[in-house]
Coordinates of C-alpha atoms in Angstrom, one line a residue:
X1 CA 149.0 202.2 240.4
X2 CA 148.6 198.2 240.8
X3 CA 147.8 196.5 237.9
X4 CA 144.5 195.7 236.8
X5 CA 144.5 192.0 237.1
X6 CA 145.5 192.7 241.0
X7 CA 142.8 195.5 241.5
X8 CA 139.9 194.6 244.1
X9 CA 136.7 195.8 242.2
X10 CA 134.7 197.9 245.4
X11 CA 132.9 200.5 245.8
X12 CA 133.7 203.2 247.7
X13 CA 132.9 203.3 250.9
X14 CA 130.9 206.6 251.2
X15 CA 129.5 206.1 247.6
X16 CA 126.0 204.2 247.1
X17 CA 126.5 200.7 245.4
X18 CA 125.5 200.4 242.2
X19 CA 121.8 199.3 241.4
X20 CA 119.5 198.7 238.7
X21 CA 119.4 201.7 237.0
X22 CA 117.6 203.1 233.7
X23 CA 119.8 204.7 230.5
X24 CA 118.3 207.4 228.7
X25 CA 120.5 209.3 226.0
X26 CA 119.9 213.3 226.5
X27 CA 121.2 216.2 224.2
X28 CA 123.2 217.6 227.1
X29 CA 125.0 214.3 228.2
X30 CA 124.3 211.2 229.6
X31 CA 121.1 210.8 232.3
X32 CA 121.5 207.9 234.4
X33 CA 118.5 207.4 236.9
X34 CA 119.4 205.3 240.2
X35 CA 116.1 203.7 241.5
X36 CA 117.7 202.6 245.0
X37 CA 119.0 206.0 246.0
X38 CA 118.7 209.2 247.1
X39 CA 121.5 211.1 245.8
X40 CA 121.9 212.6 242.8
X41 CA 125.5 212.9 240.9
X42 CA 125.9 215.7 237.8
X43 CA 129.4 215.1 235.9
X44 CA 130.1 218.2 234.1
X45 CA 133.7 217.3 232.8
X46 CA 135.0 215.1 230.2
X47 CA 135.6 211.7 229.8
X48 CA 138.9 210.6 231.2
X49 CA 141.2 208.9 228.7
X50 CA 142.3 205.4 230.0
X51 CA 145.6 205.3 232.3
X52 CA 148.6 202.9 232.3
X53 CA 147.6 199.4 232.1
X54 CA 144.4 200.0 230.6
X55 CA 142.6 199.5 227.4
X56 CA 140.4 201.8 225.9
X57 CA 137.3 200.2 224.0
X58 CA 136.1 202.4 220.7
X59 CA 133.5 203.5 223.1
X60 CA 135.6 205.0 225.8
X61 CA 135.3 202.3 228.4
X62 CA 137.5 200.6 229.9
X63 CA 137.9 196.7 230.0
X64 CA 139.1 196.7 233.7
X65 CA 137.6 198.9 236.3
X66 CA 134.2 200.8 237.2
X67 CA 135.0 204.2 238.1
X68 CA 133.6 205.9 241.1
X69 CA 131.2 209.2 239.9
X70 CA 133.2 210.8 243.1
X71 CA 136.5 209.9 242.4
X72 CA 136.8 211.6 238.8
X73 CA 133.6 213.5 238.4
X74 CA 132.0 216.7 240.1
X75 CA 129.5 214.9 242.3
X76 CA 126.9 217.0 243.6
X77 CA 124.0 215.2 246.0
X78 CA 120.4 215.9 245.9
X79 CA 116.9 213.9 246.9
X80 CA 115.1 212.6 244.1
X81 CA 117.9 210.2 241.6
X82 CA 121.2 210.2 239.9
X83 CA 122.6 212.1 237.1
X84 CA 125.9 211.8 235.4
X85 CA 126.3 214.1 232.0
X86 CA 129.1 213.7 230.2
X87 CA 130.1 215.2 226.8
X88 CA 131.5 213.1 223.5
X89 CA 134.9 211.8 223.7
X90 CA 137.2 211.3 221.5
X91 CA 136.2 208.4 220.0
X92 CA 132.8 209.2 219.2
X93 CA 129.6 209.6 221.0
X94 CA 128.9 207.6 224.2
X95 CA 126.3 205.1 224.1
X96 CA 124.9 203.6 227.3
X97 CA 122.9 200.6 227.8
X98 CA 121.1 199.3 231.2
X99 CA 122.0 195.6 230.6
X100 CA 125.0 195.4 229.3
X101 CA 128.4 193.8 231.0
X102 CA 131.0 194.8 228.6
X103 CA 129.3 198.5 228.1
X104 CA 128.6 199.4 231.4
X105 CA 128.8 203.0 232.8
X106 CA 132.5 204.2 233.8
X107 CA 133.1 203.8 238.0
X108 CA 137.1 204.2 239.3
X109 CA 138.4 201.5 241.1
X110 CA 139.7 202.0 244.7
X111 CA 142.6 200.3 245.8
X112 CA 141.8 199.3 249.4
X113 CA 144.7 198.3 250.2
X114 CA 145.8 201.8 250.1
X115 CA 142.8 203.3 250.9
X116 CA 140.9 202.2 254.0
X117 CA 137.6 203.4 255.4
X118 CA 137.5 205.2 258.7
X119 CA 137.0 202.5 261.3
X120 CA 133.9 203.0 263.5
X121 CA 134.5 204.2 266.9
X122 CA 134.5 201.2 269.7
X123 CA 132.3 201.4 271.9
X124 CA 133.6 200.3 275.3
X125 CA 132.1 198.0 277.5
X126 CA 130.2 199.1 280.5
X127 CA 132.8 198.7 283.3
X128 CA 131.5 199.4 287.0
X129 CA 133.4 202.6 288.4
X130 CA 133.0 203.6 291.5
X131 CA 130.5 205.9 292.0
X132 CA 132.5 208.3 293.6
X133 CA 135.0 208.6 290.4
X134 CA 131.9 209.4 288.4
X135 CA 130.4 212.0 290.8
X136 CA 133.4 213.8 291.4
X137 CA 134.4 214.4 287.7
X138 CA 130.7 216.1 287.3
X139 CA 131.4 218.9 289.5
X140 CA 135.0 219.3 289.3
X141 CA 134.7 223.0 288.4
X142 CA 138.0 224.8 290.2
X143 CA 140.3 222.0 288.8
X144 CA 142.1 221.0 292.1
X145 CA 141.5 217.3 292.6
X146 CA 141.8 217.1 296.6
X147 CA 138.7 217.5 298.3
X148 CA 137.8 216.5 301.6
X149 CA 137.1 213.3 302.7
X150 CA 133.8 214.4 304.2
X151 CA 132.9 215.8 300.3
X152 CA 133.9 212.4 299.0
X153 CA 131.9 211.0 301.4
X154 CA 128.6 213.1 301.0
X155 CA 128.6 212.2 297.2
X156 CA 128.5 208.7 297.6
X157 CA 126.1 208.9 300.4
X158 CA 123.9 211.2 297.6
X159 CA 124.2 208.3 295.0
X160 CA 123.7 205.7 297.3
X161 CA 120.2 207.7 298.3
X162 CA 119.4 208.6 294.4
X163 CA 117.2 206.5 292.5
X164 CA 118.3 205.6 288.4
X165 CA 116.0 207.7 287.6
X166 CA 117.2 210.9 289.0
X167 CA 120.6 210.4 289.0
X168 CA 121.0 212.9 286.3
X169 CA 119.2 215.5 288.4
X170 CA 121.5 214.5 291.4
X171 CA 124.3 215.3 289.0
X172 CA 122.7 218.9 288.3
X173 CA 122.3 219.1 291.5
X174 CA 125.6 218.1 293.2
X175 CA 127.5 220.0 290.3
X176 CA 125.5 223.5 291.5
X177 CA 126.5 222.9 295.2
X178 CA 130.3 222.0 295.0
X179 CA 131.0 225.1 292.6
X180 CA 128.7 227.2 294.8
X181 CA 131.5 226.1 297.3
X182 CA 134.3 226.3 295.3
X183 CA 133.2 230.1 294.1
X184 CA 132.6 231.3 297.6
X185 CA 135.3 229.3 298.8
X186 CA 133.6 227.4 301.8
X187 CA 135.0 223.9 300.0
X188 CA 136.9 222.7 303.4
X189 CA 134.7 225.3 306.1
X190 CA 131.1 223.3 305.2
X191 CA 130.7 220.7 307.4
X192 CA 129.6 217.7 304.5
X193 CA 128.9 215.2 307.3
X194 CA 125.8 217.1 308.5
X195 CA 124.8 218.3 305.2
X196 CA 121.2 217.4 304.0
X197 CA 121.4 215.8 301.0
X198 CA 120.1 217.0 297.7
X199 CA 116.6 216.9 296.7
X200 CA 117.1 214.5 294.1
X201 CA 118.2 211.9 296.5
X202 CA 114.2 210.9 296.5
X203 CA 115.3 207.1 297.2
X204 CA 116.6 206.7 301.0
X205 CA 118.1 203.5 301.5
X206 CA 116.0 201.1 303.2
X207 CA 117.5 199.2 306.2
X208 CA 117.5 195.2 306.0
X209 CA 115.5 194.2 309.4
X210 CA 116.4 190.7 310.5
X211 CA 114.3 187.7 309.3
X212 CA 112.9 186.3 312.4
X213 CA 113.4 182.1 312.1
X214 CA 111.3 180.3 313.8
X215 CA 111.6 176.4 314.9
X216 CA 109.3 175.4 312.0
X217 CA 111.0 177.8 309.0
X218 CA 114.0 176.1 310.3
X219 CA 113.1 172.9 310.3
X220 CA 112.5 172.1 313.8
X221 CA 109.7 171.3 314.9
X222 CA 109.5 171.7 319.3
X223 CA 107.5 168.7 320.5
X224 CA 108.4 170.0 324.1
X225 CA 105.6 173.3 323.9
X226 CA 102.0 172.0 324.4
X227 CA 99.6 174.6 324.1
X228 CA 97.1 173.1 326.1
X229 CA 99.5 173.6 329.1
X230 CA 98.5 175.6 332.2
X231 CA 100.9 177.8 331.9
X232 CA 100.0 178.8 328.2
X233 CA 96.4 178.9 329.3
X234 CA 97.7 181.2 331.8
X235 CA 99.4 183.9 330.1
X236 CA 96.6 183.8 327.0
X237 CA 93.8 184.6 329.9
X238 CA 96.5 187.7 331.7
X239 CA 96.5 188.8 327.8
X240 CA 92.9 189.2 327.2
X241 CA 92.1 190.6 330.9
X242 CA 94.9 193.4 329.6
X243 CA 92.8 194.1 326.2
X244 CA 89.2 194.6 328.1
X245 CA 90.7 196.9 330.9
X246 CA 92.4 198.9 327.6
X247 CA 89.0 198.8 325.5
X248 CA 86.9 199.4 329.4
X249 CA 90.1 202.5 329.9
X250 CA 89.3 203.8 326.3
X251 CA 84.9 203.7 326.6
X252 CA 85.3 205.4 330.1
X253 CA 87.4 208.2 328.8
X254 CA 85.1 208.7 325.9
X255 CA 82.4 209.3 328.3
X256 CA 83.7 211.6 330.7
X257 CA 85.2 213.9 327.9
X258 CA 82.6 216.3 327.9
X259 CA 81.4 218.3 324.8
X260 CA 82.1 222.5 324.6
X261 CA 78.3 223.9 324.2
X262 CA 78.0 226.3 321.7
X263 CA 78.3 229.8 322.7
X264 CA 74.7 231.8 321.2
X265 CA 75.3 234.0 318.5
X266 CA 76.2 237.4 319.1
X267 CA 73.2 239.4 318.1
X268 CA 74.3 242.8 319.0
X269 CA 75.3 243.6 315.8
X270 CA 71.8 242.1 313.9
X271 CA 69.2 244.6 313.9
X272 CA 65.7 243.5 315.0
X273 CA 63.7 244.6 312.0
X274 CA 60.6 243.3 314.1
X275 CA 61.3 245.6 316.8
X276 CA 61.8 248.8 314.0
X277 CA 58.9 247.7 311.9
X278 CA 56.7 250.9 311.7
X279 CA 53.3 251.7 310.8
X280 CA 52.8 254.8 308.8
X281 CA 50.6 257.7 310.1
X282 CA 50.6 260.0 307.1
X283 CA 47.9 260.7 305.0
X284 CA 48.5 262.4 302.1
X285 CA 47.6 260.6 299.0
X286 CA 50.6 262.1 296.6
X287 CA 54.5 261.9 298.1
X288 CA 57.4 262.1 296.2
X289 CA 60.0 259.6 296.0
X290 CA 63.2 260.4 298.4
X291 CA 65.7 258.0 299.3
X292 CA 66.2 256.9 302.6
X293 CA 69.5 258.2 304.3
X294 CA 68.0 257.3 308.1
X295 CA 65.3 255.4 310.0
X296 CA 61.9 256.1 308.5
X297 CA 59.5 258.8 310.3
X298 CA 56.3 257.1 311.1
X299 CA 54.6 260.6 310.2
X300 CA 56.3 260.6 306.5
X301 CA 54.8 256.7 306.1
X302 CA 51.8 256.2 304.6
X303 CA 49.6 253.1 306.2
X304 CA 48.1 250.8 304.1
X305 CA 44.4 252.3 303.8
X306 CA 46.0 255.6 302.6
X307 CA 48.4 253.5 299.9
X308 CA 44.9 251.9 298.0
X309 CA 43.9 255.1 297.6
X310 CA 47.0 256.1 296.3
X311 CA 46.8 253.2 293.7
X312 CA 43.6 254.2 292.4
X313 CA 44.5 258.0 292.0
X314 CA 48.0 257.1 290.3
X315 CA 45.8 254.6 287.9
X316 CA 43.4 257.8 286.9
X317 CA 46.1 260.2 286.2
X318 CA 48.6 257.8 284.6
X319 CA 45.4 257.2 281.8
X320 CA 44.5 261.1 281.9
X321 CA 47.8 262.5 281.9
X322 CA 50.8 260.3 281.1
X323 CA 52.9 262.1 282.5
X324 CA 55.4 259.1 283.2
X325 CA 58.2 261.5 285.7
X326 CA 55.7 262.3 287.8
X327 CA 53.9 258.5 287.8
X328 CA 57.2 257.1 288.6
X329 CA 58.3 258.8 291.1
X330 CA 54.7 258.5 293.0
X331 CA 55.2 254.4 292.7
X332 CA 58.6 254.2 293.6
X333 CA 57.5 256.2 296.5
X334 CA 55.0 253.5 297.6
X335 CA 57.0 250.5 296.8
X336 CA 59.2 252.8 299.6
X337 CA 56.3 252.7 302.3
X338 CA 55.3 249.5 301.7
X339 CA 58.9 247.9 302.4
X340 CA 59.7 250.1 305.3
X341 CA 56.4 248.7 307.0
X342 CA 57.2 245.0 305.4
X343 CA 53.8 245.0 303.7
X344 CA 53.7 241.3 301.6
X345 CA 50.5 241.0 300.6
X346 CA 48.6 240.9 297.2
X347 CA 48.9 244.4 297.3
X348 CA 52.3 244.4 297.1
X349 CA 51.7 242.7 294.4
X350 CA 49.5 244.7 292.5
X351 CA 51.5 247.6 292.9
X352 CA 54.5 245.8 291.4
X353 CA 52.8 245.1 288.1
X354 CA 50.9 248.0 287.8
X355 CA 54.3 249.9 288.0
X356 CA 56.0 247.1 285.9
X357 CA 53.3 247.7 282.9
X358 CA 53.6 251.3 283.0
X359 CA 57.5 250.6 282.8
X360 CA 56.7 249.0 279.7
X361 CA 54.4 251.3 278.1
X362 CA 57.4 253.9 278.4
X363 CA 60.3 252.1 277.1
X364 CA 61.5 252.3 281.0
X365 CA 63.3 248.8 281.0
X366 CA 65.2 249.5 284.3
X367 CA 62.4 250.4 286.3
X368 CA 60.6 247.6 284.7
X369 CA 63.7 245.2 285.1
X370 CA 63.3 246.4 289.0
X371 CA 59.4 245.6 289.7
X372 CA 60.3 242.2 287.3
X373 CA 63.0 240.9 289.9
X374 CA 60.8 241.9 293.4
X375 CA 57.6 240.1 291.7
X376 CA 59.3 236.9 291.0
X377 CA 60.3 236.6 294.7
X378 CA 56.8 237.6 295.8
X379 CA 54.9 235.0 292.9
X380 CA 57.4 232.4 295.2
X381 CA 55.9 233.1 298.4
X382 CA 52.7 231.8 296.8
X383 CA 51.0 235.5 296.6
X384 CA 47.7 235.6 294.1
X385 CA 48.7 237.7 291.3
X386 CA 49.4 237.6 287.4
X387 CA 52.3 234.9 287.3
X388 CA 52.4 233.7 283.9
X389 CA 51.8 237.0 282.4
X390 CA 54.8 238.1 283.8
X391 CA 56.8 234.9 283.1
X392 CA 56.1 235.3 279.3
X393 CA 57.6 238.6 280.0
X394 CA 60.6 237.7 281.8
X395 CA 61.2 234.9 278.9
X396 CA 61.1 237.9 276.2
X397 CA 63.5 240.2 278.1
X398 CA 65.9 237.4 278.2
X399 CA 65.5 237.1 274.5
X400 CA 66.2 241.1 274.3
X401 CA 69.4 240.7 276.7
X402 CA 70.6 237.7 274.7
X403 CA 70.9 235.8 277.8
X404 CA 70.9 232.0 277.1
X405 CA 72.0 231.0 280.6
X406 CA 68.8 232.9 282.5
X407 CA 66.6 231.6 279.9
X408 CA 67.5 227.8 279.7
X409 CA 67.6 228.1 284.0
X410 CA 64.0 229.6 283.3
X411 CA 63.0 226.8 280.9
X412 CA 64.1 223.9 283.3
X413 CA 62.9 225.3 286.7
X414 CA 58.9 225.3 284.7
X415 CA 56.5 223.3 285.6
X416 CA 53.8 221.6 282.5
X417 CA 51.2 223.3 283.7
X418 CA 53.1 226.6 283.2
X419 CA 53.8 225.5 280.0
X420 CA 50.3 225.3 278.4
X421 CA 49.9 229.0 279.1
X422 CA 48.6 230.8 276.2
X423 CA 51.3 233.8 277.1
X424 CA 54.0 231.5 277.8
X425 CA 53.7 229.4 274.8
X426 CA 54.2 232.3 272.8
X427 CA 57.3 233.2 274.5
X428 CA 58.9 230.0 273.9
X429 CA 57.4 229.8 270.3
X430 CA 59.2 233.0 269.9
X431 CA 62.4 231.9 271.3
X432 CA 62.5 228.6 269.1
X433 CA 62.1 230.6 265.9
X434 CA 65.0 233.4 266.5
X435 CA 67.0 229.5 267.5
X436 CA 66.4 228.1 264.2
X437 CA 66.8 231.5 262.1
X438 CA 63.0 231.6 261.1
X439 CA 62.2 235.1 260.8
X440 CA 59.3 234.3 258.7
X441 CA 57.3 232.7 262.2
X442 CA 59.4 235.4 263.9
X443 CA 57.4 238.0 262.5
X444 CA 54.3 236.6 262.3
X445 CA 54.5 236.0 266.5
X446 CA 55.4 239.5 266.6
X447 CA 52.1 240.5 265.4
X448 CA 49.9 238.1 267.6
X449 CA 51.5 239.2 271.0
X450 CA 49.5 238.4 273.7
X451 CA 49.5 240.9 276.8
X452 CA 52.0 243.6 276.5
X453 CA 55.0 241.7 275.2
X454 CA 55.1 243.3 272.1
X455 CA 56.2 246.1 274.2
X456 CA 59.2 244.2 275.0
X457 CA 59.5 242.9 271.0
X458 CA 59.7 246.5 269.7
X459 CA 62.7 246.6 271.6
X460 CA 64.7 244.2 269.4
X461 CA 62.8 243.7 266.3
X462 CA 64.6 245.9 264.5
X463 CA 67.5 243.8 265.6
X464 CA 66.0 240.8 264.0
X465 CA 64.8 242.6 260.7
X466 CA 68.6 243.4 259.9
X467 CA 69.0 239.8 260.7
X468 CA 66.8 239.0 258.7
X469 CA 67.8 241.2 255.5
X470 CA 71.2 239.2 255.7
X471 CA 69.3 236.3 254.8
X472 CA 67.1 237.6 252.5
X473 CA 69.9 239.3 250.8
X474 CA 71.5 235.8 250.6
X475 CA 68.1 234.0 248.9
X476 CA 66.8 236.6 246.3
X477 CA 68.7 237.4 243.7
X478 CA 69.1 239.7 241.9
X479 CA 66.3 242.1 243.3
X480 CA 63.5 242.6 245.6
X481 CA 60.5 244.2 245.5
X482 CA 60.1 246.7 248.6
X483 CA 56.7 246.2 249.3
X484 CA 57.7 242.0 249.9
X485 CA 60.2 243.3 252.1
X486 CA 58.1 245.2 254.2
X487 CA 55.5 241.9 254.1
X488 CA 57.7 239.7 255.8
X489 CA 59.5 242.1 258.0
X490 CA 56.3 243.2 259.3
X491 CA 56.3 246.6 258.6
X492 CA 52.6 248.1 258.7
X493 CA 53.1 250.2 255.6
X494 CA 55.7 250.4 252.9
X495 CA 56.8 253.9 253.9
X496 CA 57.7 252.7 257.4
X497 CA 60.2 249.8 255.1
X498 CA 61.7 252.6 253.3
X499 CA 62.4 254.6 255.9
X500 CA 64.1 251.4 257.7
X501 CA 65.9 250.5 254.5
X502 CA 67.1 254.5 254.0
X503 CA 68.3 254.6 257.5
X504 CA 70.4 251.3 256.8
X505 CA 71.6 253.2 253.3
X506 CA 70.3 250.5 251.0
X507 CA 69.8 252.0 247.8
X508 CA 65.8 251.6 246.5
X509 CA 65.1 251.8 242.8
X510 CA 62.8 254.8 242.0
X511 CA 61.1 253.0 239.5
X512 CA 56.9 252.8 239.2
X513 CA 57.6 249.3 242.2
X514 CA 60.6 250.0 244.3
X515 CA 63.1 247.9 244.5
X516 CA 66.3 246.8 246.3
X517 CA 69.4 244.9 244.8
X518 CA 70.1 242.8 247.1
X519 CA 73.6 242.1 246.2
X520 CA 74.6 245.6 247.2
X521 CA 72.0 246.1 250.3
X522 CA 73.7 242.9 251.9
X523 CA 77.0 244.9 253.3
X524 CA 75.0 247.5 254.7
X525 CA 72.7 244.8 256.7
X526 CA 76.4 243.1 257.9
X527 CA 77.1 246.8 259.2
X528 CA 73.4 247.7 260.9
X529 CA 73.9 244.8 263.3
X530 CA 77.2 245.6 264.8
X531 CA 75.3 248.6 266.8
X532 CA 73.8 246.0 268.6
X533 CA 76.7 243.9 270.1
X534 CA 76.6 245.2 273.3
X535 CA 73.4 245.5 275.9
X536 CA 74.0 246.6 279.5
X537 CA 72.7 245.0 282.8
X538 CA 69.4 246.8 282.8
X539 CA 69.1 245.7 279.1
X540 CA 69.4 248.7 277.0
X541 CA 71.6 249.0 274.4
X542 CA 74.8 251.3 274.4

């Protein structure tokens, strides 16, 4: 070991230097705190006791050297600071201080001249190889270094077509083809001269054309050319006589190319509805729906005379009756007739909404989704009839079907004059308050329904009541009187709430005023709505 007056005082080269650090005496040892580092050092051995040459101070330092935590200590490395314990010595208790030369923590000296760091690898300069030593190391797959000439040949060609920025594709590339040709062994058979290059070669080298000098780029100016010469006159007039017969060659071609005419449509295979168009002869009042499976029979068609009557008889029997099989069947029997004789008239008409009411009345939503779809192409042939009835209708079977898209298309295509309909303005009042989560305006709409939309209401207000409980389940707490349930859910009598609320399995109070907790009802109102996730395309529920 050198002596310590000829000792170089460093640090070791993979250790962190030194810094300003904070002491603090601990009952396990010695805590020193780096602030400039992210390592952390725990010394769980002794003190070592000074070597040759060295002094020990009644502290257990030394006078010469720092040692190194790594050199003499366990050293283990962590992320937050640096801790070094270390027990009494022999001497007596350790005492660190943070700004103390003489009583400064213990660090090893390293002798450097012994001891030198790993040098850094050189990088080399970037020295131009040929391209063809590079390219032919990439691929070099079978380990036999004579290839043909033509290979040699088609690399550098490939580089020499290969942008920078693809030249490590090329590489990819080239590597794939010479080992496909070393596997199968077709190095020396595959003719490399005629071989397309690889895709990557996206750059093709682009020829140099010869610069064209002229007298005046070089200099020279020719005195000797006048351009107000004969001759130059001359050949500037042979020029433009060989433009105007091109441009008179060009227009006379034009012309004469003549135009195909369009062949007529083949109408052999379109049927002539005008020529099949029939007029009923039958004249029995009552027929029962069949469907078609051929062309009509004039003598099973009733005419239009016959059809009034029909009307008027299906009217008295629907109100005597109501038998609702029967009444069906007769309409959608003259709806039959009165297509097969392409009737449009504002018979037609009535005979759609007469069927579409009674639809309705029944809970029938597919016949009435039928007679719905037929009367808004008829109301757009400008045929008299009850138009805005039926478009407050169509707005509230939307609202059933929970379809947003046919509503807001119905909503744009209105006119303002639609819009201050009495039926129609309750529609859309409607539709605004299940937007906003009203139920309270909900419910009171639902009892001023113009018309016969409440028909269509009653087909998802129950719907909108279980809705509805969730929120009132959310704002009164901790009970509810019953008979203010059945107030703002509309319920005509307080029976009809219980029996709603008993079929939900809400729990009522049999006390002298029923009541609900609505704590516990609100999972049983989460439950009652999933039965109506799904509606189908005629709008009823499955």
């Amino acid at each position: 070991m050198l002596p310590a007056s000829s000792r170089k005082h460093s640090y070791h080269p993979y250790q962190p230097a030194p810094s300003s650090q904070a002491f603090s005496r601990t009952n396990s040892g010695i805590s020193v705190v780096g602030s400039s580092t992210n390592s952390a050092y725990t010394d769980t051995s002794s003190v070592h006791p000074a070597r040759a040459g060295e002094s020990l101070l009644e502290n257990g330092h030394t006078t010469n050297a720092r040692r190194s935590p790594s050199a003499t200590r366990g050293v283990i490395r962590g992320v937050s600071n640096i801790s070094i314990h270390g027990s009494a010595s022999a001497h007596g208790p350790m005492s660190w201080r943070s700004n103390s030369a003489d009583k400064a923590p213990m660090y090893t000296a390293v002798d450097i001249s012994k001891k030198q760091p790993p040098k850094a690898p050189q990088i080399q300069k970037n020295k131009k190889t040929p391209v063809l030593k590079s390219s032919l190391s990439i691929a070099n797959t079978s380990g036999d270094s004579t290839w043909p000439d033509s290979l040699k040949v088609y690399v550098e060609r490939s580089f020499a077509a290969c942008s920078t920025s693809a030249r490590k594709r090329l590489e990819k590339q080239l590597n794939q083809i010479i080992s496909s040709a070393v596997k199968n062994k077709k190095l020396n058979s595959i003719n490399w001269t005629i071989r397309p290059l690889p895709k990557a070669c996206d750059l093709e080298p682009q020829p140099v054309l010869p610069v064209k000098r002229t007298s005046v780029s070089a200099g020279i100016i020719d005195t000797s050319d006048n351009f107000d010469s004969e001759e130059r006159k001359e050949r500037r007039l042979h020029r433009f006589q060989k433009e105007a017969e091109a441009e008179a060659a060009r227009k006379e071609a034009e012309s004469s190319c003549t135009m195909p005419i369009p062949q007529p449509p083949n109408t052999a295979d379109v049927h002539n509805w005008d020529a099949d168009t029939i007029v009923g002869t039958c004249t029995r009042l009552e027929k029962s729906y069949f469907r078609l499976t051929s062309a009509p029979d004039p003598s099973q068609v009733r005419p239009l005379s016959v059809l009034r009557n029909t009307l008027e008889l299906l009217k008295r029997k629907w109100v005597e009756e109501n038998n609702y099989t029967y009444i069906c069947s007769q309409f959608k029997s003259m709806r039959q007739d009165l297509t097969v004789q392409r009737i449009t008239n504002s018979f037609t008409v009535e005979v759609y909404e007469t069927h579409a009411r009674v639809a309705l009345e029944t809970n029938d939503l597919g016949e009435y989704n039928q007679c719905q779809t037929q009367l808004k192409q008829l109301y757009a042939m400008g045929l008299p009839g009850h138009a805005m009835e039926f478009l407050a209708y169509r707005i509230l079977y939307f609202l059933y079907t929970r379809n947003k898209g046919d509503i807001n298309a119905a909503m744009a295509a209105m006119l303002p004059s639609e819009k201050q309909d009495q039926a129609v303005q309750h529609a859309l009042s409607v539709r605004a308050a299940m937007a906003a989560g009203n139920y309270h305006r909900f419910f009171m709409l639902y009892l001023a329904t113009p018309n016969m939309g409440g028909y269509l209401i009653d087909k998802f207000v129950d719907r909108e009541r279980c809705a509805s409980l969730q929120r009132m389940c959310k704002a009164f707490r901790p009970r509810l009187s019953v008979a203010v349930i059945a107030k703002d859910l509309a319920f005509a009598k307080v029976d009809d709430c219980i029996k709603f609320l008993a079929e939900l399995n809400v729990a009522i109070s049999q006390d002298e005023l029923p009541s609900v907790d609505m704590k516990l009802a609100y999972p049983h109102a989460v439950a009652a709505m999933q039965i109506y996730e799904k509606v189908d395309i005629k709008g009823q529920i499955y």
